[in-house]
């Protein structure tokens, strides 16, 4: 039976039950088929999504805006200088006011707490389009893509190489919820948040899967089914890029490293990629790479999320 998710916010994958996660995948699959066959699916006719961006975006902005149009609704973009949010008006008041106009909010910003507060004080669903801490829409899409490519999560081993950042955190949430074994290899001092790791370990116990946080990239990719990486300096860390490069160089995903993975491993990256840093052309442009399917699926999965919660 369908689970009613109307009005629910998506701030973190950890707030979703396993059943809700699978429901998102089911609806994503249906909407993807409808899109590809040209069958209309204007489920959100007359609804408006507010899209708040304090950081730049290619995929998130365009896939949400296109997605809401395809569902029959309207998307309104607000850039970094457009709202009073957190500047001359507190989040509490902004959340209440926006709830009187809109049917849903998608927000990309720096402080995760701002998204938590927006969801808490508003009365409409809030979808997290990336914070310094998490990137749940990306990882739900990544899991959907893994399911398309590998048909199951059971027994899969995902290796994440690089920074213990927002992507690492949401991957820990997502993999542990669905029971994928995940190994993160990061330089020391760039490990993921300890509470998120603990939480993932508890989730993984229920699913009988493994969470490993290590520093050795070769050990991480050994027999991996999925190799995942992300930029070494995230949005807002541009000034640290040079310093970080020194620590991250041995975590580059290149032909030598991927030799340790299974022959049919898939390479994933949320994009944008910094080619020549965390990944080289020979890997990201290889037949093992699924990065553009992953990017396309943002559209289908976010349409499913909007259709379910708005
Ligand atoms: N992967 C992702 O969120 O891309 P954008 O920063 O372009 O939205
Ligand atoms: N870690 C990256 C992800 C971009 C989608 C960042 O926050 O910039």
mmCIF file of C-alpha atoms and ligand atoms in Angstrom:
data_model
loop_
_atom_site.group_PDB
_atom_site.id
_atom_site.type_symbol
_atom_site.label_atom_id
_atom_site.label_comp_id
_atom_site.label_asym_id
_atom_site.label_seq_id
_atom_site.Cartn_x
_atom_site.Cartn_y
_atom_site.Cartn_z
ATOM 1 C CA UNK A 1 0.000 0.000 0.000
ATOM 2 C CA UNK A 2 1.231 3.488 -0.804
ATOM 3 C CA UNK A 3 2.725 5.393 2.130
ATOM 4 C CA UNK A 4 1.367 8.917 2.519
ATOM 5 C CA UNK A 5 4.346 11.302 2.417
ATOM 6 C CA UNK A 6 2.329 14.497 1.733
ATOM 7 C CA UNK A 7 3.747 17.420 3.690
ATOM 8 C CA UNK A 8 6.928 15.548 4.642
ATOM 9 C CA UNK A 9 10.230 17.419 4.344
ATOM 10 C CA UNK A 10 13.399 15.833 2.983
ATOM 11 C CA UNK A 11 16.186 17.324 5.066
ATOM 12 C CA UNK A 12 18.207 14.109 5.476
ATOM 13 C CA UNK A 13 17.944 10.562 4.089
ATOM 14 C CA UNK A 14 18.146 9.478 7.698
ATOM 15 C CA UNK A 15 14.621 10.882 8.241
ATOM 16 C CA UNK A 16 13.198 8.406 5.695
ATOM 17 C CA UNK A 17 12.095 4.849 6.419
ATOM 18 C CA UNK A 18 13.305 2.073 4.151
ATOM 19 C CA UNK A 19 9.746 1.758 2.812
ATOM 20 C CA UNK A 20 9.665 5.483 1.958
ATOM 21 C CA UNK A 21 13.020 5.167 0.171
ATOM 22 C CA UNK A 22 11.728 2.271 -1.946
ATOM 23 C CA UNK A 23 8.525 4.195 -2.654
ATOM 24 C CA UNK A 24 10.628 7.086 -3.999
ATOM 25 C CA UNK A 25 12.450 4.607 -6.289
ATOM 26 C CA UNK A 26 9.146 3.087 -7.500
ATOM 27 C CA UNK A 27 7.659 6.489 -8.336
ATOM 28 C CA UNK A 28 10.969 7.582 -9.956
ATOM 29 C CA UNK A 29 10.858 4.520 -12.228
ATOM 30 C CA UNK A 30 7.236 5.200 -13.218
ATOM 31 C CA UNK A 31 7.871 8.890 -13.891
ATOM 32 C CA UNK A 32 11.026 8.098 -15.868
ATOM 33 C CA UNK A 33 9.045 5.691 -18.075
ATOM 34 C CA UNK A 34 6.289 8.266 -18.571
ATOM 35 C CA UNK A 35 8.847 10.912 -19.521
ATOM 36 C CA UNK A 36 10.576 8.600 -21.989
ATOM 37 C CA UNK A 37 7.301 7.468 -23.624
ATOM 38 C CA UNK A 38 5.848 10.990 -23.658
ATOM 39 C CA UNK A 39 2.884 10.152 -21.416
ATOM 40 C CA UNK A 40 1.677 13.307 -19.598
ATOM 41 C CA UNK A 41 2.060 13.268 -15.802
ATOM 42 C CA UNK A 42 0.910 16.681 -14.618
ATOM 43 C CA UNK A 43 0.467 15.547 -11.016
ATOM 44 C CA UNK A 44 1.301 18.954 -9.494
ATOM 45 C CA UNK A 45 -0.883 21.156 -11.727
ATOM 46 C CA UNK A 46 -1.263 24.621 -10.135
ATOM 47 C CA UNK A 47 1.434 24.057 -7.476
ATOM 48 C CA UNK A 48 4.459 26.300 -6.932
ATOM 49 C CA UNK A 49 7.927 25.290 -5.785
ATOM 50 C CA UNK A 50 10.185 28.030 -4.388
ATOM 51 C CA UNK A 51 13.841 27.325 -5.188
ATOM 52 C CA UNK A 52 16.291 29.109 -2.882
ATOM 53 C CA UNK A 53 19.966 29.043 -3.861
ATOM 54 C CA UNK A 54 22.722 30.586 -1.714
ATOM 55 C CA UNK A 55 25.344 28.614 -3.709
ATOM 56 C CA UNK A 56 25.726 28.010 -7.473
ATOM 57 C CA UNK A 57 24.208 24.980 -9.216
ATOM 58 C CA UNK A 58 23.814 23.438 -12.652
ATOM 59 C CA UNK A 59 22.117 20.063 -12.078
ATOM 60 C CA UNK A 60 20.026 20.831 -9.002
ATOM 61 C CA UNK A 61 18.611 24.079 -10.319
ATOM 62 C CA UNK A 62 17.823 22.857 -13.823
ATOM 63 C CA UNK A 63 16.505 19.430 -12.820
ATOM 64 C CA UNK A 64 14.167 20.875 -10.152
ATOM 65 C CA UNK A 65 12.929 23.644 -12.419
ATOM 66 C CA UNK A 66 12.384 21.327 -15.397
ATOM 67 C CA UNK A 67 10.924 18.705 -13.087
ATOM 68 C CA UNK A 68 8.253 20.948 -11.571
ATOM 69 C CA UNK A 69 7.268 22.163 -15.087
ATOM 70 C CA UNK A 70 6.924 18.582 -16.322
ATOM 71 C CA UNK A 71 4.674 17.860 -13.328
ATOM 72 C CA UNK A 72 2.414 20.772 -14.364
ATOM 73 C CA UNK A 73 3.586 23.202 -11.664
ATOM 74 C CA UNK A 74 5.733 26.323 -11.535
ATOM 75 C CA UNK A 75 9.234 26.817 -10.150
ATOM 76 C CA UNK A 76 10.429 30.169 -8.800
ATOM 77 C CA UNK A 77 14.181 30.737 -8.488
ATOM 78 C CA UNK A 78 15.634 32.926 -5.749
ATOM 79 C CA UNK A 79 19.375 33.655 -5.912
ATOM 80 C CA UNK A 80 21.765 34.595 -3.113
ATOM 81 C CA UNK A 81 20.693 38.261 -3.071
ATOM 82 C CA UNK A 82 16.959 37.860 -3.638
ATOM 83 C CA UNK A 83 15.572 37.056 -0.194
ATOM 84 C CA UNK A 84 15.805 38.510 3.283
ATOM 85 C CA UNK A 85 16.533 34.967 4.521
ATOM 86 C CA UNK A 86 18.752 35.073 7.588
ATOM 87 C CA UNK A 87 19.817 38.663 6.796
ATOM 88 C CA UNK A 88 17.203 41.248 7.698
ATOM 89 C CA UNK A 89 14.539 38.639 8.501
ATOM 90 C CA UNK A 90 14.992 35.532 10.617
ATOM 91 C CA UNK A 91 14.363 32.059 9.200
ATOM 92 C CA UNK A 92 11.444 31.560 11.548
ATOM 93 C CA UNK A 93 9.469 34.443 9.983
ATOM 94 C CA UNK A 94 10.576 33.667 6.425
ATOM 95 C CA UNK A 95 9.412 30.051 6.823
ATOM 96 C CA UNK A 96 5.976 31.170 7.986
ATOM 97 C CA UNK A 97 5.574 33.736 5.204
ATOM 98 C CA UNK A 98 6.736 31.407 2.406
ATOM 99 C CA UNK A 99 4.309 28.773 3.698
ATOM 100 C CA UNK A 100 1.436 31.187 2.903
ATOM 101 C CA UNK A 101 2.455 31.468 -0.793
ATOM 102 C CA UNK A 102 4.189 28.296 -1.889
ATOM 103 C CA UNK A 103 3.425 24.556 -1.923
ATOM 104 C CA UNK A 104 7.028 23.472 -1.397
ATOM 105 C CA UNK A 105 10.546 24.835 -0.961
ATOM 106 C CA UNK A 106 13.812 23.503 -2.329
ATOM 107 C CA UNK A 107 16.844 25.087 -0.675
ATOM 108 C CA UNK A 108 20.598 24.949 -1.247
ATOM 109 C CA UNK A 109 22.585 26.793 1.385
ATOM 110 C CA UNK A 110 25.610 26.693 3.693
ATOM 111 C CA UNK A 111 24.401 26.048 7.257
ATOM 112 C CA UNK A 112 22.450 22.806 7.603
ATOM 113 C CA UNK A 113 20.607 24.249 10.597
ATOM 114 C CA UNK A 114 18.933 26.819 8.307
ATOM 115 C CA UNK A 115 17.245 23.980 6.397
ATOM 116 C CA UNK A 116 16.272 22.237 9.630
ATOM 117 C CA UNK A 117 14.733 25.519 10.864
ATOM 118 C CA UNK A 118 12.934 26.248 7.592
ATOM 119 C CA UNK A 119 11.307 22.806 7.765
ATOM 120 C CA UNK A 120 10.522 23.166 11.453
ATOM 121 C CA UNK A 121 8.922 26.619 11.395
ATOM 122 C CA UNK A 122 7.195 26.385 7.996
ATOM 123 C CA UNK A 123 4.110 24.329 7.236
ATOM 124 C CA UNK A 124 5.056 23.190 3.700
ATOM 125 C CA UNK A 125 7.567 20.489 2.687
ATOM 126 C CA UNK A 126 11.208 21.569 2.488
ATOM 127 C CA UNK A 127 13.602 19.682 0.207
ATOM 128 C CA UNK A 128 17.316 19.935 0.947
ATOM 129 C CA UNK A 129 19.174 20.692 -2.289
ATOM 130 C CA UNK A 130 22.592 20.563 -0.531
ATOM 131 C CA UNK A 131 24.046 22.017 2.646
ATOM 132 C CA UNK A 132 27.588 21.969 4.003
ATOM 133 C CA UNK A 133 26.549 18.785 5.849
ATOM 134 C CA UNK A 134 24.332 16.761 3.478
ATOM 135 C CA UNK A 135 23.181 16.232 -0.120
ATOM 136 C CA UNK A 136 20.230 13.838 0.170
ATOM 137 C CA UNK A 137 18.624 14.338 -3.296
ATOM 138 C CA UNK A 138 21.943 13.443 -4.915
ATOM 139 C CA UNK A 139 22.364 10.251 -2.919
ATOM 140 C CA UNK A 140 18.758 9.086 -3.384
ATOM 141 C CA UNK A 141 19.461 9.511 -7.109
ATOM 142 C CA UNK A 142 22.742 7.628 -6.792
ATOM 143 C CA UNK A 143 21.016 4.704 -5.073
ATOM 144 C CA UNK A 144 18.311 4.653 -7.762
ATOM 145 C CA UNK A 145 21.064 4.625 -10.411
ATOM 146 C CA UNK A 146 22.892 1.782 -8.641
ATOM 147 C CA UNK A 147 19.644 -0.205 -8.579
ATOM 148 C CA UNK A 148 19.157 0.389 -12.322
ATOM 149 C CA UNK A 149 22.686 -0.764 -13.095
ATOM 150 C CA UNK A 150 23.184 -3.567 -10.574
ATOM 151 C CA UNK A 151 19.536 -4.647 -10.006
ATOM 152 C CA UNK A 152 20.095 -5.148 -6.265
ATOM 153 C CA UNK A 153 21.824 -3.550 -3.263
ATOM 154 C CA UNK A 154 22.499 -6.850 -1.580
ATOM 155 C CA UNK A 155 26.173 -7.732 -1.287
ATOM 156 C CA UNK A 156 27.345 -4.589 -3.106
ATOM 157 C CA UNK A 157 30.494 -2.843 -2.023
ATOM 158 C CA UNK A 158 30.811 0.930 -2.549
ATOM 159 C CA UNK A 159 34.150 2.687 -2.139
ATOM 160 C CA UNK A 160 34.112 6.455 -1.627
ATOM 161 C CA UNK A 161 37.441 8.237 -2.027
ATOM 162 C CA UNK A 162 38.262 11.767 -0.944
ATOM 163 C CA UNK A 163 36.801 14.301 1.435
ATOM 164 C CA UNK A 164 34.537 13.379 4.369
ATOM 165 C CA UNK A 165 32.085 16.027 3.136
ATOM 166 C CA UNK A 166 28.348 16.444 2.457
ATOM 167 C CA UNK A 167 28.448 13.692 -0.213
ATOM 168 C CA UNK A 168 30.287 11.303 2.118
ATOM 169 C CA UNK A 169 27.723 11.971 4.857
ATOM 170 C CA UNK A 170 24.664 11.390 2.687
ATOM 171 C CA UNK A 171 26.284 8.285 1.182
ATOM 172 C CA UNK A 172 26.795 6.973 4.722
ATOM 173 C CA UNK A 173 23.102 7.582 5.446
ATOM 174 C CA UNK A 174 21.904 6.139 2.158
ATOM 175 C CA UNK A 175 24.136 3.060 1.899
ATOM 176 C CA UNK A 176 23.550 2.095 5.522
ATOM 177 C CA UNK A 177 19.759 2.443 5.114
ATOM 178 C CA UNK A 178 19.587 0.143 2.070
ATOM 179 C CA UNK A 179 22.337 -2.247 3.188
ATOM 180 C CA UNK A 180 25.217 -1.489 0.794
ATOM 181 C CA UNK A 181 28.680 -2.080 2.304
ATOM 182 C CA UNK A 182 30.496 1.249 2.221
ATOM 183 C CA UNK A 183 34.172 1.998 2.744
ATOM 184 C CA UNK A 184 35.322 5.607 2.880
ATOM 185 C CA UNK A 185 38.999 6.328 2.338
ATOM 186 C CA UNK A 186 39.926 9.886 3.295
ATOM 187 C CA UNK A 187 43.191 11.606 4.246
ATOM 188 C CA UNK A 188 43.600 11.926 8.013
ATOM 189 C CA UNK A 189 41.866 15.014 9.389
ATOM 190 C CA UNK A 190 39.354 14.882 6.523
ATOM 191 C CA UNK A 191 37.263 12.036 7.962
ATOM 192 C CA UNK A 192 33.454 12.266 8.030
ATOM 193 C CA UNK A 193 31.472 13.520 11.021
ATOM 194 C CA UNK A 194 31.695 11.043 13.923
ATOM 195 C CA UNK A 195 27.982 11.182 14.825
ATOM 196 C CA UNK A 196 26.978 10.446 11.238
ATOM 197 C CA UNK A 197 29.379 7.477 11.161
ATOM 198 C CA UNK A 198 27.957 6.145 14.436
ATOM 199 C CA UNK A 199 24.435 6.548 13.150
ATOM 200 C CA UNK A 200 25.323 4.764 9.895
ATOM 201 C CA UNK A 201 26.853 1.917 11.885
ATOM 202 C CA UNK A 202 23.582 1.515 13.773
ATOM 203 C CA UNK A 203 21.589 1.506 10.515
ATOM 204 C CA UNK A 204 24.021 -0.990 8.986
ATOM 205 C CA UNK A 205 23.626 -3.354 11.940
ATOM 206 C CA UNK A 206 19.912 -3.635 11.156
ATOM 207 C CA UNK A 207 20.690 -4.406 7.491
ATOM 208 C CA UNK A 208 23.669 -6.681 8.231
ATOM 209 C CA UNK A 209 26.013 -4.489 6.170
ATOM 210 C CA UNK A 210 29.425 -2.917 6.815
ATOM 211 C CA UNK A 211 30.720 0.635 7.347
ATOM 212 C CA UNK A 212 34.488 1.185 7.193
ATOM 213 C CA UNK A 213 36.337 4.477 7.559
ATOM 214 C CA UNK A 214 39.975 4.121 6.516
ATOM 215 C CA UNK A 215 42.844 6.113 5.026
ATOM 216 C CA UNK A 216 44.086 3.654 2.388
ATOM 217 C CA UNK A 217 42.528 4.238 -1.076
ATOM 218 C CA UNK A 218 43.801 0.930 -2.528
ATOM 219 C CA UNK A 219 42.269 -1.104 0.274
ATOM 220 C CA UNK A 220 38.984 0.797 -0.154
ATOM 221 C CA UNK A 221 38.560 0.015 -3.848
ATOM 222 C CA UNK A 222 39.559 -3.667 -3.537
ATOM 223 C CA UNK A 223 36.740 -5.715 -5.163
ATOM 224 C CA UNK A 224 34.453 -2.661 -5.190
ATOM 225 C CA UNK A 225 31.265 -2.723 -7.291
ATOM 226 C CA UNK A 226 30.942 1.068 -7.151
ATOM 227 C CA UNK A 227 33.706 3.680 -6.960
ATOM 228 C CA UNK A 228 32.501 7.134 -5.951
ATOM 229 C CA UNK A 229 34.403 10.373 -5.642
ATOM 230 C CA UNK A 230 33.708 14.089 -5.265
ATOM 231 C CA UNK A 231 35.651 17.347 -5.439
ATOM 232 C CA UNK A 232 38.422 17.821 -2.892
ATOM 233 C CA UNK A 233 37.346 21.394 -2.083
ATOM 234 C CA UNK A 234 33.596 21.953 -1.881
ATOM 235 C CA UNK A 235 31.687 25.157 -2.578
ATOM 236 C CA UNK A 236 32.778 27.663 0.058
ATOM 237 C CA UNK A 237 36.229 26.018 0.470
ATOM 238 C CA UNK A 238 37.794 27.477 -2.685
ATOM 239 C CA UNK A 239 40.547 29.240 -0.698
ATOM 240 C CA UNK A 240 41.692 25.858 0.692
ATOM 241 C CA UNK A 241 41.924 24.169 -2.725
ATOM 242 C CA UNK A 242 45.730 24.352 -3.085
ATOM 243 C CA UNK A 243 46.406 23.116 0.439
ATOM 244 C CA UNK A 244 43.849 20.330 0.124
ATOM 245 C CA UNK A 245 45.299 19.110 -3.204
ATOM 246 C CA UNK A 246 48.547 18.186 -1.374
ATOM 247 C CA UNK A 247 46.683 15.882 1.025
ATOM 248 C CA UNK A 248 44.313 14.347 -1.516
ATOM 249 C CA UNK A 249 46.635 13.525 -4.411
ATOM 250 C CA UNK A 250 46.866 9.812 -3.633
ATOM 251 C CA UNK A 251 43.042 9.559 -3.588
ATOM 252 C CA UNK A 252 42.769 10.357 -7.298
ATOM 253 C CA UNK A 253 40.620 7.845 -9.182
ATOM 254 C CA UNK A 254 42.857 6.827 -12.097
ATOM 255 C CA UNK A 255 43.414 3.689 -14.214
ATOM 256 C CA UNK A 256 45.990 2.315 -11.764
ATOM 257 C CA UNK A 257 43.662 2.566 -8.792
ATOM 258 C CA UNK A 258 40.534 1.161 -10.475
ATOM 259 C CA UNK A 259 42.455 -2.018 -11.424
ATOM 260 C CA UNK A 260 41.772 -3.122 -7.844
ATOM 261 C CA UNK A 261 37.985 -2.978 -8.275
ATOM 262 C CA UNK A 262 35.737 -5.622 -9.872
ATOM 263 C CA UNK A 263 35.893 -5.640 -13.694
ATOM 264 C CA UNK A 264 32.271 -4.529 -13.912
ATOM 265 C CA UNK A 265 32.595 -1.749 -11.301
ATOM 266 C CA UNK A 266 30.691 1.447 -12.010
ATOM 267 C CA UNK A 267 32.255 4.866 -11.559
ATOM 268 C CA UNK A 268 30.050 7.540 -9.994
ATOM 269 C CA UNK A 269 30.489 11.252 -9.287
ATOM 270 C CA UNK A 270 27.831 13.791 -8.284
ATOM 271 C CA UNK A 271 29.476 16.350 -10.632
ATOM 272 C CA UNK A 272 30.794 18.937 -11.185
ATOM 273 C CA UNK A 273 34.070 17.002 -11.597
ATOM 274 C CA UNK A 274 37.463 18.591 -11.404
ATOM 275 C CA UNK A 275 39.119 16.464 -14.070
ATOM 276 C CA UNK A 276 42.792 15.903 -13.319
ATOM 277 C CA UNK A 277 42.206 16.241 -9.569
ATOM 278 C CA UNK A 278 39.867 13.646 -8.022
ATOM 279 C CA UNK A 279 39.341 11.775 -11.320
ATOM 280 C CA UNK A 280 41.050 11.584 -14.701
ATOM 281 C CA UNK A 281 39.481 11.484 -18.183
ATOM 282 C CA UNK A 282 40.383 7.798 -18.743
ATOM 283 C CA UNK A 283 38.053 6.848 -15.857
ATOM 284 C CA UNK A 284 35.215 9.374 -16.066
ATOM 285 C CA UNK A 285 34.933 8.870 -19.855
ATOM 286 C CA UNK A 286 35.295 5.070 -19.684
ATOM 287 C CA UNK A 287 32.544 2.483 -20.250
ATOM 288 C CA UNK A 288 32.439 1.898 -16.484
ATOM 289 C CA UNK A 289 31.377 5.490 -15.844
ATOM 290 C CA UNK A 290 27.668 6.193 -15.284
ATOM 291 C CA UNK A 291 28.010 9.867 -14.357
ATOM 292 C CA UNK A 292 25.635 11.186 -17.035
ATOM 293 C CA UNK A 293 22.917 8.616 -16.257
ATOM 294 C CA UNK A 294 23.362 9.689 -12.649
ATOM 295 C CA UNK A 295 22.918 13.353 -13.633
ATOM 296 C CA UNK A 296 19.820 12.532 -15.731
ATOM 297 C CA UNK A 297 18.275 10.595 -12.882
ATOM 298 C CA UNK A 298 18.310 13.701 -10.687
ATOM 299 C CA UNK A 299 15.351 14.837 -12.791
ATOM 300 C CA UNK A 300 13.333 11.642 -12.364
ATOM 301 C CA UNK A 301 14.059 11.093 -8.670
ATOM 302 C CA UNK A 302 13.382 14.709 -7.656
ATOM 303 C CA UNK A 303 10.122 14.648 -9.632
ATOM 304 C CA UNK A 304 9.178 11.604 -7.563
ATOM 305 C CA UNK A 305 10.101 13.391 -4.328
ATOM 306 C CA UNK A 306 8.035 16.464 -5.300
ATOM 307 C CA UNK A 307 5.091 14.341 -6.452
ATOM 308 C CA UNK A 308 5.116 12.458 -3.138
ATOM 309 C CA UNK A 309 5.576 15.314 -0.678
ATOM 310 C CA UNK A 310 3.890 18.330 -2.343
HETATM 311 N N1 LIG B 1 25.516 17.376 -8.215
HETATM 312 C C1 LIG B 1 24.989 18.599 -8.032
HETATM 313 O O1 LIG B 1 24.264 18.871 -7.066
HETATM 314 O O2 LIG B 1 25.314 19.475 -9.026
HETATM 315 P P1 LIG B 1 25.055 21.042 -9.009
HETATM 316 O O3 LIG B 1 25.959 21.630 -7.960
HETATM 317 O O4 LIG B 1 25.400 21.483 -10.406
HETATM 318 O O5 LIG B 1 23.616 21.280 -8.687
HETATM 319 N N1 LIG B 2 30.834 18.448 -2.153
HETATM 320 C C1 LIG B 2 30.387 19.251 -3.264
HETATM 321 C C2 LIG B 2 29.168 18.669 -3.897
HETATM 322 C C3 LIG B 2 28.673 19.409 -5.118
HETATM 323 C C4 LIG B 2 27.428 18.803 -5.714
HETATM 324 C C5 LIG B 2 30.123 20.680 -2.780
HETATM 325 O O1 LIG B 2 29.488 20.837 -1.732
HETATM 326 O O2 LIG B 2 30.560 21.612 -3.445
#
